[in-house]
Amino acid sequence: QPKKMSRHEGDWTLTTARVLSHLRKLSRVGEPNITAQDQAVIDKVWAHVGVRRDEYDSSGHWKKVAPARREGVRQRLLDGFRDAFRASDPDVARAAFRDKRALREFRRAHLLDWGNRLLAAETASIAPPPPPPP
């Protein structure tokens, strides 16, 4: 079982909050030429992670994310990063929480792929059952 992240502000700031900031940067909030599809998949990732982009405060921190939610946010981010790097080194996902160079390996294409897979899974789960055979 993975070691639980401490909920101390310093650990949050140095690990998960840094990953959220990278995700925010990749989301390009307010970009004028973002497609509706890209916006939908980016919104899906944020909903899945369980953080609203407006929880980022003006001082450049994610302090508005309540401490009780932080472990779940961290785990969903870690799972998403693991999934994004499924074709390459899975250890990169965990390293992204400790190493800025590893974090930079997660690019916008990974974010969009993650969101597309979340939307596809949601669609598959609500699709009507196939008709019975004749």
Short mmCIF file of N, CA, C and O in Angstrom, two decimals:
data_model
loop_
_atom_site.label_atom_id
_atom_site.label_comp_id
_atom_site.label_asym_id
_atom_site.label_seq_id
_atom_site.Cartn_x
_atom_site.Cartn_y
_atom_site.Cartn_z
N GLN A 1 0.85 -1.18 0.00
CA GLN A 1 0.00 0.00 0.00
C GLN A 1 0.90 1.24 0.00
O GLN A 1 1.83 1.32 0.77
N PRO A 2 0.59 2.22 -0.90
CA PRO A 2 1.44 3.41 -0.96
C PRO A 2 1.33 4.23 0.32
O PRO A 2 0.28 4.27 0.97
N LYS A 3 2.43 4.88 0.66
CA LYS A 3 2.45 5.73 1.84
C LYS A 3 1.53 6.93 1.62
O LYS A 3 1.56 7.55 0.57
N LYS A 4 0.71 7.23 2.62
CA LYS A 4 -0.19 8.37 2.51
C LYS A 4 0.61 9.66 2.62
O LYS A 4 1.53 9.77 3.41
N MET A 5 0.23 10.62 1.79
CA MET A 5 0.89 11.91 1.83
C MET A 5 0.48 12.64 3.10
O MET A 5 -0.67 12.62 3.49
N SER A 6 1.43 13.29 3.71
CA SER A 6 1.13 14.10 4.88
C SER A 6 0.23 15.26 4.46
O SER A 6 0.32 15.77 3.36
N ARG A 7 -0.62 15.67 5.35
CA ARG A 7 -1.52 16.78 5.02
C ARG A 7 -0.93 18.12 5.43
O ARG A 7 -1.60 19.12 5.40
N HIS A 8 0.33 18.12 5.83
CA HIS A 8 0.95 19.39 6.21
C HIS A 8 1.03 20.27 4.97
O HIS A 8 1.29 19.80 3.86
N GLU A 9 0.86 21.54 5.17
CA GLU A 9 0.84 22.49 4.06
C GLU A 9 2.09 22.36 3.19
O GLU A 9 2.01 22.40 1.98
N GLY A 10 3.26 22.23 3.80
CA GLY A 10 4.50 22.14 3.03
C GLY A 10 4.51 20.97 2.08
O GLY A 10 4.89 21.11 0.92
N ASP A 11 4.08 19.79 2.54
CA ASP A 11 4.05 18.62 1.68
C ASP A 11 3.06 18.81 0.54
O ASP A 11 3.34 18.46 -0.60
N TRP A 12 1.90 19.38 0.85
CA TRP A 12 0.88 19.64 -0.17
C TRP A 12 1.46 20.59 -1.22
O TRP A 12 1.35 20.37 -2.41
N THR A 13 2.09 21.66 -0.77
CA THR A 13 2.63 22.67 -1.67
C THR A 13 3.72 22.10 -2.56
O THR A 13 3.80 22.42 -3.74
N LEU A 14 4.57 21.27 -2.00
CA LEU A 14 5.72 20.76 -2.75
C LEU A 14 5.38 19.59 -3.66
O LEU A 14 6.19 19.22 -4.51
N THR A 15 4.21 19.00 -3.48
CA THR A 15 3.88 17.82 -4.29
C THR A 15 2.62 18.06 -5.09
O THR A 15 2.67 18.53 -6.22
N THR A 16 1.48 17.75 -4.53
CA THR A 16 0.22 17.78 -5.27
C THR A 16 -0.13 19.15 -5.80
O THR A 16 -0.58 19.28 -6.94
N ALA A 17 0.07 20.19 -5.02
CA ALA A 17 -0.26 21.54 -5.49
C ALA A 17 0.58 21.90 -6.71
O ALA A 17 0.10 22.55 -7.64
N ARG A 18 1.82 21.46 -6.74
CA ARG A 18 2.68 21.73 -7.90
C ARG A 18 2.15 21.00 -9.13
O ARG A 18 2.13 21.54 -10.23
N VAL A 19 1.67 19.78 -8.94
CA VAL A 19 1.10 19.02 -10.05
C VAL A 19 -0.19 19.69 -10.54
O VAL A 19 -0.42 19.81 -11.74
N LEU A 20 -1.02 20.15 -9.61
CA LEU A 20 -2.24 20.88 -10.00
C LEU A 20 -1.90 22.14 -10.78
O LEU A 20 -2.57 22.47 -11.76
N SER A 21 -0.87 22.84 -10.37
CA SER A 21 -0.47 24.05 -11.09
C SER A 21 -0.02 23.73 -12.51
O SER A 21 -0.32 24.46 -13.45
N HIS A 22 0.68 22.62 -12.66
CA HIS A 22 1.10 22.20 -14.00
C HIS A 22 -0.13 21.86 -14.84
O HIS A 22 -0.23 22.25 -16.00
N LEU A 23 -1.07 21.15 -14.25
CA LEU A 23 -2.31 20.81 -14.95
C LEU A 23 -3.06 22.08 -15.34
O LEU A 23 -3.58 22.20 -16.46
N ARG A 24 -3.09 23.06 -14.46
CA ARG A 24 -3.75 24.33 -14.75
C ARG A 24 -3.07 25.03 -15.93
O ARG A 24 -3.73 25.56 -16.82
N LYS A 25 -1.75 25.02 -15.93
CA LYS A 25 -1.00 25.64 -17.03
C LYS A 25 -1.33 24.95 -18.36
O LYS A 25 -1.55 25.61 -19.37
N LEU A 26 -1.37 23.63 -18.35
CA LEU A 26 -1.68 22.88 -19.57
C LEU A 26 -3.11 23.10 -20.03
O LEU A 26 -3.40 22.99 -21.22
N SER A 27 -3.99 23.41 -19.09
CA SER A 27 -5.39 23.63 -19.44
C SER A 27 -5.59 24.94 -20.21
O SER A 27 -6.62 25.10 -20.88
N ARG A 28 -4.65 25.84 -20.10
CA ARG A 28 -4.69 27.12 -20.81
C ARG A 28 -6.03 27.81 -20.62
O ARG A 28 -6.74 28.11 -21.60
N VAL A 29 -6.36 28.02 -19.39
CA VAL A 29 -7.63 28.64 -19.02
C VAL A 29 -7.78 29.97 -19.77
O VAL A 29 -6.88 30.79 -19.78
N GLY A 30 -8.91 30.13 -20.42
CA GLY A 30 -9.20 31.37 -21.12
C GLY A 30 -8.55 31.52 -22.48
O GLY A 30 -8.60 32.58 -23.09
N GLU A 31 -7.95 30.47 -22.99
CA GLU A 31 -7.31 30.55 -24.30
C GLU A 31 -8.38 30.82 -25.36
O GLU A 31 -9.38 30.11 -25.42
N PRO A 32 -8.20 31.84 -26.20
CA PRO A 32 -9.27 32.21 -27.14
C PRO A 32 -9.53 31.20 -28.26
O PRO A 32 -10.64 31.10 -28.75
N ASN A 33 -8.54 30.43 -28.65
CA ASN A 33 -8.74 29.52 -29.78
C ASN A 33 -8.87 28.06 -29.38
O ASN A 33 -8.65 27.17 -30.19
N ILE A 34 -9.28 27.80 -28.14
CA ILE A 34 -9.47 26.41 -27.71
C ILE A 34 -10.77 25.88 -28.33
O ILE A 34 -11.76 26.59 -28.41
N THR A 35 -10.72 24.64 -28.79
CA THR A 35 -11.92 24.06 -29.39
C THR A 35 -12.90 23.63 -28.29
O THR A 35 -12.50 23.39 -27.14
N ALA A 36 -14.15 23.52 -28.66
CA ALA A 36 -15.17 23.08 -27.71
C ALA A 36 -14.87 21.67 -27.21
O ALA A 36 -15.05 21.36 -26.02
N GLN A 37 -14.38 20.81 -28.10
CA GLN A 37 -14.04 19.44 -27.71
C GLN A 37 -12.89 19.43 -26.70
O GLN A 37 -12.96 18.74 -25.69
N ASP A 38 -11.84 20.21 -26.98
CA ASP A 38 -10.72 20.27 -26.04
C ASP A 38 -11.18 20.81 -24.69
O ASP A 38 -10.79 20.29 -23.65
N GLN A 39 -12.03 21.82 -24.70
CA GLN A 39 -12.52 22.39 -23.45
C GLN A 39 -13.33 21.35 -22.67
O GLN A 39 -13.21 21.24 -21.46
N ALA A 40 -14.13 20.56 -23.39
CA ALA A 40 -14.94 19.52 -22.74
C ALA A 40 -14.06 18.47 -22.08
O ALA A 40 -14.34 18.04 -20.95
N VAL A 41 -13.00 18.03 -22.76
CA VAL A 41 -12.16 16.99 -22.16
C VAL A 41 -11.33 17.54 -21.01
O VAL A 41 -11.11 16.86 -20.01
N ILE A 42 -10.90 18.80 -21.12
CA ILE A 42 -10.16 19.42 -20.02
C ILE A 42 -11.07 19.57 -18.80
O ILE A 42 -10.68 19.24 -17.67
N ASP A 43 -12.30 20.02 -19.03
CA ASP A 43 -13.26 20.15 -17.94
C ASP A 43 -13.52 18.80 -17.29
O ASP A 43 -13.70 18.69 -16.07
N LYS A 44 -13.55 17.73 -18.09
CA LYS A 44 -13.79 16.38 -17.56
C LYS A 44 -12.66 15.96 -16.64
O LYS A 44 -12.90 15.35 -15.59
N VAL A 45 -11.43 16.28 -17.01
CA VAL A 45 -10.29 15.92 -16.15
C VAL A 45 -10.40 16.64 -14.82
O VAL A 45 -10.25 16.03 -13.76
N TRP A 46 -10.69 17.94 -14.86
CA TRP A 46 -10.80 18.70 -13.61
C TRP A 46 -11.94 18.15 -12.74
O TRP A 46 -11.78 18.04 -11.51
N ALA A 47 -13.05 17.81 -13.34
CA ALA A 47 -14.16 17.24 -12.57
C ALA A 47 -13.75 15.91 -11.95
O ALA A 47 -14.07 15.62 -10.80
N HIS A 48 -13.03 15.11 -12.72
CA HIS A 48 -12.57 13.80 -12.23
C HIS A 48 -11.60 13.97 -11.06
O HIS A 48 -11.69 13.25 -10.06
N VAL A 49 -10.68 14.91 -11.19
CA VAL A 49 -9.69 15.14 -10.13
C VAL A 49 -10.37 15.65 -8.87
O VAL A 49 -9.93 15.36 -7.76
N GLY A 50 -11.47 16.38 -9.04
CA GLY A 50 -12.22 16.85 -7.89
C GLY A 50 -11.79 18.22 -7.39
O GLY A 50 -11.95 18.54 -6.22
N VAL A 51 -11.23 19.01 -8.30
CA VAL A 51 -10.80 20.36 -7.97
C VAL A 51 -11.35 21.31 -9.02
O VAL A 51 -11.32 21.00 -10.21
N ARG A 52 -11.85 22.45 -8.58
CA ARG A 52 -12.27 23.49 -9.52
C ARG A 52 -11.08 24.40 -9.77
O ARG A 52 -10.32 24.71 -8.85
N ARG A 53 -10.93 24.85 -10.99
CA ARG A 53 -9.81 25.75 -11.30
C ARG A 53 -9.87 27.03 -10.49
O ARG A 53 -8.84 27.63 -10.21
N ASP A 54 -11.06 27.45 -10.07
CA ASP A 54 -11.16 28.68 -9.29
C ASP A 54 -10.73 28.49 -7.83
O ASP A 54 -10.72 29.43 -7.05
N GLU A 55 -10.35 27.27 -7.47
CA GLU A 55 -9.80 27.03 -6.14
C GLU A 55 -8.33 27.45 -6.06
O GLU A 55 -7.72 27.42 -4.99
N TYR A 56 -7.78 27.88 -7.17
CA TYR A 56 -6.43 28.44 -7.23
C TYR A 56 -6.55 29.89 -6.80
O TYR A 56 -7.30 30.65 -7.38
N ASP A 57 -5.84 30.28 -5.74
CA ASP A 57 -6.03 31.64 -5.25
C ASP A 57 -5.05 32.63 -5.88
O ASP A 57 -4.11 32.23 -6.56
N SER A 58 -5.29 33.88 -5.64
CA SER A 58 -4.51 34.94 -6.28
C SER A 58 -3.04 34.94 -5.86
O SER A 58 -2.21 35.52 -6.54
N SER A 59 -2.72 34.30 -4.75
CA SER A 59 -1.32 34.25 -4.32
C SER A 59 -0.57 33.10 -4.98
O SER A 59 0.61 32.89 -4.71
N GLY A 60 -1.26 32.36 -5.85
CA GLY A 60 -0.60 31.28 -6.57
C GLY A 60 -0.56 29.97 -5.82
O GLY A 60 0.36 29.18 -5.98
N HIS A 61 -1.56 29.74 -5.00
CA HIS A 61 -1.60 28.50 -4.21
C HIS A 61 -2.95 27.82 -4.34
O HIS A 61 -3.93 28.42 -4.76
N TRP A 62 -2.99 26.58 -3.92
CA TRP A 62 -4.22 25.78 -3.94
C TRP A 62 -4.73 25.62 -2.51
O TRP A 62 -5.29 24.59 -2.16
N LYS A 63 -4.59 26.63 -1.68
CA LYS A 63 -4.99 26.54 -0.28
C LYS A 63 -6.49 26.35 -0.10
O LYS A 63 -6.94 25.90 0.93
N LYS A 64 -7.27 26.72 -1.12
CA LYS A 64 -8.73 26.59 -1.01
C LYS A 64 -9.18 25.13 -1.08
O LYS A 64 -10.33 24.83 -0.79
N VAL A 65 -8.29 24.23 -1.50
CA VAL A 65 -8.64 22.81 -1.52
C VAL A 65 -8.55 22.32 -0.08
O VAL A 65 -7.47 22.29 0.51
N ALA A 66 -9.68 21.96 0.48
CA ALA A 66 -9.75 21.57 1.89
C ALA A 66 -8.83 20.39 2.18
O ALA A 66 -8.73 19.45 1.38
N PRO A 67 -8.16 20.43 3.32
CA PRO A 67 -7.25 19.34 3.68
C PRO A 67 -7.90 17.95 3.63
O PRO A 67 -7.25 16.99 3.24
N ALA A 68 -9.17 17.86 3.96
CA ALA A 68 -9.86 16.56 3.94
C ALA A 68 -9.97 15.99 2.52
O ALA A 68 -10.10 14.78 2.35
N ARG A 69 -9.91 16.83 1.51
CA ARG A 69 -10.03 16.38 0.11
C ARG A 69 -8.68 16.07 -0.53
O ARG A 69 -8.62 15.45 -1.58
N ARG A 70 -7.61 16.52 0.05
CA ARG A 70 -6.31 16.50 -0.61
C ARG A 70 -5.78 15.11 -0.95
O ARG A 70 -5.20 14.91 -2.00
N GLU A 71 -5.97 14.16 -0.07
CA GLU A 71 -5.47 12.80 -0.36
C GLU A 71 -6.19 12.22 -1.57
O GLU A 71 -5.57 11.60 -2.43
N GLY A 72 -7.51 12.41 -1.67
CA GLY A 72 -8.25 11.92 -2.83
C GLY A 72 -7.82 12.61 -4.11
O GLY A 72 -7.68 11.97 -5.16
N VAL A 73 -7.58 13.91 -4.04
CA VAL A 73 -7.10 14.67 -5.20
C VAL A 73 -5.75 14.11 -5.64
O VAL A 73 -5.52 13.85 -6.82
N ARG A 74 -4.86 13.92 -4.68
CA ARG A 74 -3.52 13.39 -4.99
C ARG A 74 -3.62 12.03 -5.66
O ARG A 74 -2.97 11.76 -6.67
N GLN A 75 -4.47 11.16 -5.14
CA GLN A 75 -4.58 9.81 -5.69
C GLN A 75 -5.15 9.84 -7.10
O GLN A 75 -4.68 9.12 -7.98
N ARG A 76 -6.18 10.66 -7.34
CA ARG A 76 -6.75 10.73 -8.69
C ARG A 76 -5.75 11.32 -9.69
O ARG A 76 -5.68 10.87 -10.83
N LEU A 77 -4.95 12.29 -9.25
CA LEU A 77 -3.91 12.82 -10.13
C LEU A 77 -2.87 11.75 -10.43
O LEU A 77 -2.46 11.57 -11.58
N LEU A 78 -2.45 11.06 -9.41
CA LEU A 78 -1.45 10.00 -9.59
C LEU A 78 -1.97 8.93 -10.54
O LEU A 78 -1.26 8.50 -11.45
N ASP A 79 -3.22 8.51 -10.36
CA ASP A 79 -3.81 7.51 -11.26
C ASP A 79 -3.87 8.02 -12.69
O ASP A 79 -3.57 7.29 -13.64
N GLY A 80 -4.25 9.28 -12.86
CA GLY A 80 -4.31 9.86 -14.20
C GLY A 80 -2.95 9.95 -14.86
O GLY A 80 -2.80 9.65 -16.04
N PHE A 81 -1.93 10.33 -14.09
CA PHE A 81 -0.58 10.40 -14.63
C PHE A 81 -0.08 9.00 -14.98
O PHE A 81 0.55 8.80 -16.01
N ARG A 82 -0.36 8.03 -14.11
CA ARG A 82 0.04 6.64 -14.40
C ARG A 82 -0.57 6.18 -15.72
O ARG A 82 0.08 5.58 -16.55
N ASP A 83 -1.86 6.47 -15.87
CA ASP A 83 -2.57 6.09 -17.08
C ASP A 83 -2.00 6.79 -18.31
O ASP A 83 -1.85 6.19 -19.36
N ALA A 84 -1.66 8.06 -18.16
CA ALA A 84 -1.12 8.83 -19.28
C ALA A 84 0.21 8.26 -19.76
O ALA A 84 0.50 8.28 -20.95
N PHE A 85 0.98 7.74 -18.85
CA PHE A 85 2.30 7.21 -19.20
C PHE A 85 2.29 5.69 -19.36
O PHE A 85 3.33 5.06 -19.32
N ARG A 86 1.11 5.13 -19.57
CA ARG A 86 0.97 3.68 -19.64
C ARG A 86 1.84 3.06 -20.73
O ARG A 86 2.29 1.92 -20.59
N ALA A 87 2.10 3.80 -21.80
CA ALA A 87 2.90 3.25 -22.89
C ALA A 87 4.39 3.46 -22.64
O ALA A 87 5.20 2.89 -23.34
N SER A 88 4.73 4.28 -21.66
CA SER A 88 6.14 4.49 -21.37
C SER A 88 6.41 4.07 -19.93
O SER A 88 5.82 3.12 -19.45
N ASP A 89 7.26 4.76 -19.25
CA ASP A 89 7.69 4.38 -17.91
C ASP A 89 6.64 4.76 -16.85
O ASP A 89 6.42 5.94 -16.61
N PRO A 90 6.00 3.78 -16.20
CA PRO A 90 4.99 4.10 -15.19
C PRO A 90 5.57 4.79 -13.97
O PRO A 90 4.85 5.47 -13.24
N ASP A 91 6.87 4.66 -13.72
CA ASP A 91 7.49 5.33 -12.58
C ASP A 91 7.53 6.84 -12.77
O ASP A 91 7.67 7.59 -11.80
N VAL A 92 7.40 7.30 -14.00
CA VAL A 92 7.38 8.74 -14.27
C VAL A 92 6.20 9.38 -13.56
O VAL A 92 6.30 10.51 -13.07
N ALA A 93 5.08 8.68 -13.48
CA ALA A 93 3.90 9.24 -12.82
C ALA A 93 4.21 9.61 -11.37
O ALA A 93 3.93 10.73 -10.94
N ARG A 94 4.77 8.70 -10.63
CA ARG A 94 5.09 8.98 -9.23
C ARG A 94 6.19 10.03 -9.14
O ARG A 94 6.16 10.91 -8.27
N ALA A 95 7.15 9.98 -10.04
CA ALA A 95 8.25 10.94 -10.01
C ALA A 95 7.76 12.36 -10.25
O ALA A 95 8.36 13.32 -9.76
N ALA A 96 6.66 12.51 -10.98
CA ALA A 96 6.13 13.85 -11.28
C ALA A 96 5.76 14.60 -10.01
O ALA A 96 5.74 15.82 -10.00
N PHE A 97 5.50 13.88 -8.94
CA PHE A 97 5.13 14.52 -7.68
C PHE A 97 6.38 14.97 -6.90
O PHE A 97 6.28 15.69 -5.92
N ARG A 98 7.55 14.52 -7.35
CA ARG A 98 8.79 14.86 -6.63
C ARG A 98 9.78 15.64 -7.48
O ARG A 98 10.66 16.29 -6.96
N ASP A 99 9.68 15.52 -8.80
CA ASP A 99 10.73 16.02 -9.68
C ASP A 99 10.12 16.88 -10.79
O ASP A 99 9.28 16.41 -11.55
N LYS A 100 10.55 18.12 -10.87
CA LYS A 100 10.00 19.04 -11.87
C LYS A 100 10.26 18.56 -13.30
O LYS A 100 9.42 18.74 -14.18
N ARG A 101 11.42 17.95 -13.53
CA ARG A 101 11.70 17.45 -14.89
C ARG A 101 10.72 16.36 -15.28
O ARG A 101 10.24 16.32 -16.40
N ALA A 102 10.41 15.47 -14.35
CA ALA A 102 9.45 14.41 -14.64
C ALA A 102 8.06 15.00 -14.86
O ALA A 102 7.32 14.55 -15.74
N LEU A 103 7.71 16.02 -14.10
CA LEU A 103 6.41 16.66 -14.25
C LEU A 103 6.26 17.26 -15.65
O LEU A 103 5.21 17.17 -16.27
N ARG A 104 7.33 17.84 -16.17
CA ARG A 104 7.28 18.43 -17.51
C ARG A 104 7.06 17.40 -18.61
O ARG A 104 6.70 17.75 -19.73
N GLU A 105 7.27 16.13 -18.30
CA GLU A 105 7.01 15.07 -19.28
C GLU A 105 5.51 14.94 -19.58
O GLU A 105 5.12 14.43 -20.61
N PHE A 106 4.69 15.38 -18.63
CA PHE A 106 3.23 15.34 -18.81
C PHE A 106 2.85 16.59 -19.59
O PHE A 106 2.97 17.70 -19.10
N ARG A 107 2.41 16.37 -20.81
CA ARG A 107 2.14 17.49 -21.72
C ARG A 107 0.65 17.61 -22.00
O ARG A 107 -0.16 16.78 -21.58
N ARG A 108 0.31 18.64 -22.76
CA ARG A 108 -1.10 18.89 -23.09
C ARG A 108 -1.72 17.69 -23.80
O ARG A 108 -2.88 17.36 -23.56
N ALA A 109 -0.97 17.03 -24.65
CA ALA A 109 -1.50 15.84 -25.34
C ALA A 109 -1.91 14.77 -24.34
O ALA A 109 -2.93 14.09 -24.52
N HIS A 110 -1.14 14.61 -23.26
CA HIS A 110 -1.50 13.65 -22.21
C HIS A 110 -2.81 14.08 -21.53
O HIS A 110 -3.67 13.25 -21.25
N LEU A 111 -2.92 15.37 -21.25
CA LEU A 111 -4.13 15.90 -20.61
C LEU A 111 -5.35 15.63 -21.49
O LEU A 111 -6.38 15.13 -21.01
N LEU A 112 -5.24 15.93 -22.78
CA LEU A 112 -6.37 15.72 -23.69
C LEU A 112 -6.70 14.24 -23.84
O LEU A 112 -7.88 13.85 -23.88
N ASP A 113 -5.68 13.40 -23.89
CA ASP A 113 -5.91 11.95 -23.98
C ASP A 113 -6.63 11.45 -22.73
O ASP A 113 -7.57 10.66 -22.81
N TRP A 114 -6.19 11.91 -21.57
CA TRP A 114 -6.82 11.52 -20.30
C TRP A 114 -8.29 11.93 -20.31
O TRP A 114 -9.17 11.12 -20.00
N GLY A 115 -8.58 13.16 -20.70
CA GLY A 115 -9.96 13.62 -20.74
C GLY A 115 -10.81 12.86 -21.74
O GLY A 115 -11.97 12.53 -21.47
N ASN A 116 -10.23 12.56 -22.90
CA ASN A 116 -10.96 11.77 -23.91
C ASN A 116 -11.30 10.38 -23.39
O ASN A 116 -12.39 9.87 -23.62
N ARG A 117 -10.36 9.77 -22.67
CA ARG A 117 -10.63 8.44 -22.11
C ARG A 117 -11.70 8.51 -21.02
O ARG A 117 -12.54 7.62 -20.92
N LEU A 118 -11.69 9.56 -20.21
CA LEU A 118 -12.72 9.73 -19.19
C LEU A 118 -14.10 9.90 -19.83
O LEU A 118 -15.08 9.29 -19.39
N LEU A 119 -14.17 10.71 -20.88
CA LEU A 119 -15.45 10.91 -21.58
C LEU A 119 -15.92 9.61 -22.24
O LEU A 119 -17.11 9.29 -22.19
N ALA A 120 -14.99 8.86 -22.83
CA ALA A 120 -15.35 7.59 -23.48
C ALA A 120 -15.87 6.60 -22.44
O ALA A 120 -16.86 5.89 -22.69
N ALA A 121 -15.23 6.55 -21.29
CA ALA A 121 -15.67 5.63 -20.23
C ALA A 121 -17.05 6.02 -19.73
O ALA A 121 -17.91 5.16 -19.49
N GLU A 122 -17.29 7.31 -19.60
CA GLU A 122 -18.60 7.78 -19.17
C GLU A 122 -19.67 7.44 -20.20
O GLU A 122 -20.75 6.96 -19.86
N THR A 123 -19.36 7.64 -21.46
CA THR A 123 -20.30 7.33 -22.54
C THR A 123 -20.60 5.84 -22.56
O THR A 123 -21.76 5.44 -22.71
N ALA A 124 -19.58 5.02 -22.40
CA ALA A 124 -19.77 3.57 -22.41
C ALA A 124 -20.64 3.11 -21.24
O ALA A 124 -21.43 2.19 -21.38
N SER A 125 -20.49 3.79 -20.11
CA SER A 125 -21.25 3.36 -18.93
C SER A 125 -22.72 3.77 -19.00
O SER A 125 -23.55 3.18 -18.33
N ILE A 126 -23.06 4.78 -19.82
CA ILE A 126 -24.45 5.21 -19.92
C ILE A 126 -25.10 4.80 -21.25
O ILE A 126 -26.25 5.11 -21.49
N ALA A 127 -24.33 4.12 -22.08
CA ALA A 127 -24.89 3.68 -23.38
C ALA A 127 -25.99 2.66 -23.13
O ALA A 127 -25.90 1.83 -22.23
N PRO A 128 -27.04 2.71 -23.95
CA PRO A 128 -28.09 1.71 -23.78
C PRO A 128 -27.56 0.31 -24.13
O PRO A 128 -26.65 0.17 -24.94
N PRO A 129 -28.12 -0.70 -23.51
CA PRO A 129 -27.66 -2.05 -23.83
C PRO A 129 -28.00 -2.40 -25.28
O PRO A 129 -28.96 -1.88 -25.86
N PRO A 130 -27.19 -3.28 -25.87
CA PRO A 130 -27.47 -3.66 -27.25
C PRO A 130 -28.80 -4.42 -27.33
O PRO A 130 -29.22 -5.06 -26.36
N PRO A 131 -29.45 -4.37 -28.47
CA PRO A 131 -30.72 -5.11 -28.59
C PRO A 131 -30.46 -6.60 -28.51
O PRO A 131 -29.38 -7.09 -28.86
N PRO A 132 -31.45 -7.35 -28.06
CA PRO A 132 -31.27 -8.82 -27.98
C PRO A 132 -31.15 -9.40 -29.39
O PRO A 132 -31.68 -8.84 -30.35
N PRO A 133 -30.45 -10.51 -29.52
CA PRO A 133 -30.34 -11.13 -30.86
C PRO A 133 -31.70 -11.59 -31.36
O PRO A 133 -32.57 -11.95 -30.55
N PRO A 134 -31.87 -11.60 -32.67
CA PRO A 134 -33.19 -12.02 -33.22
C PRO A 134 -33.49 -13.49 -32.98
O PRO A 134 -32.72 -14.30 -32.74
#
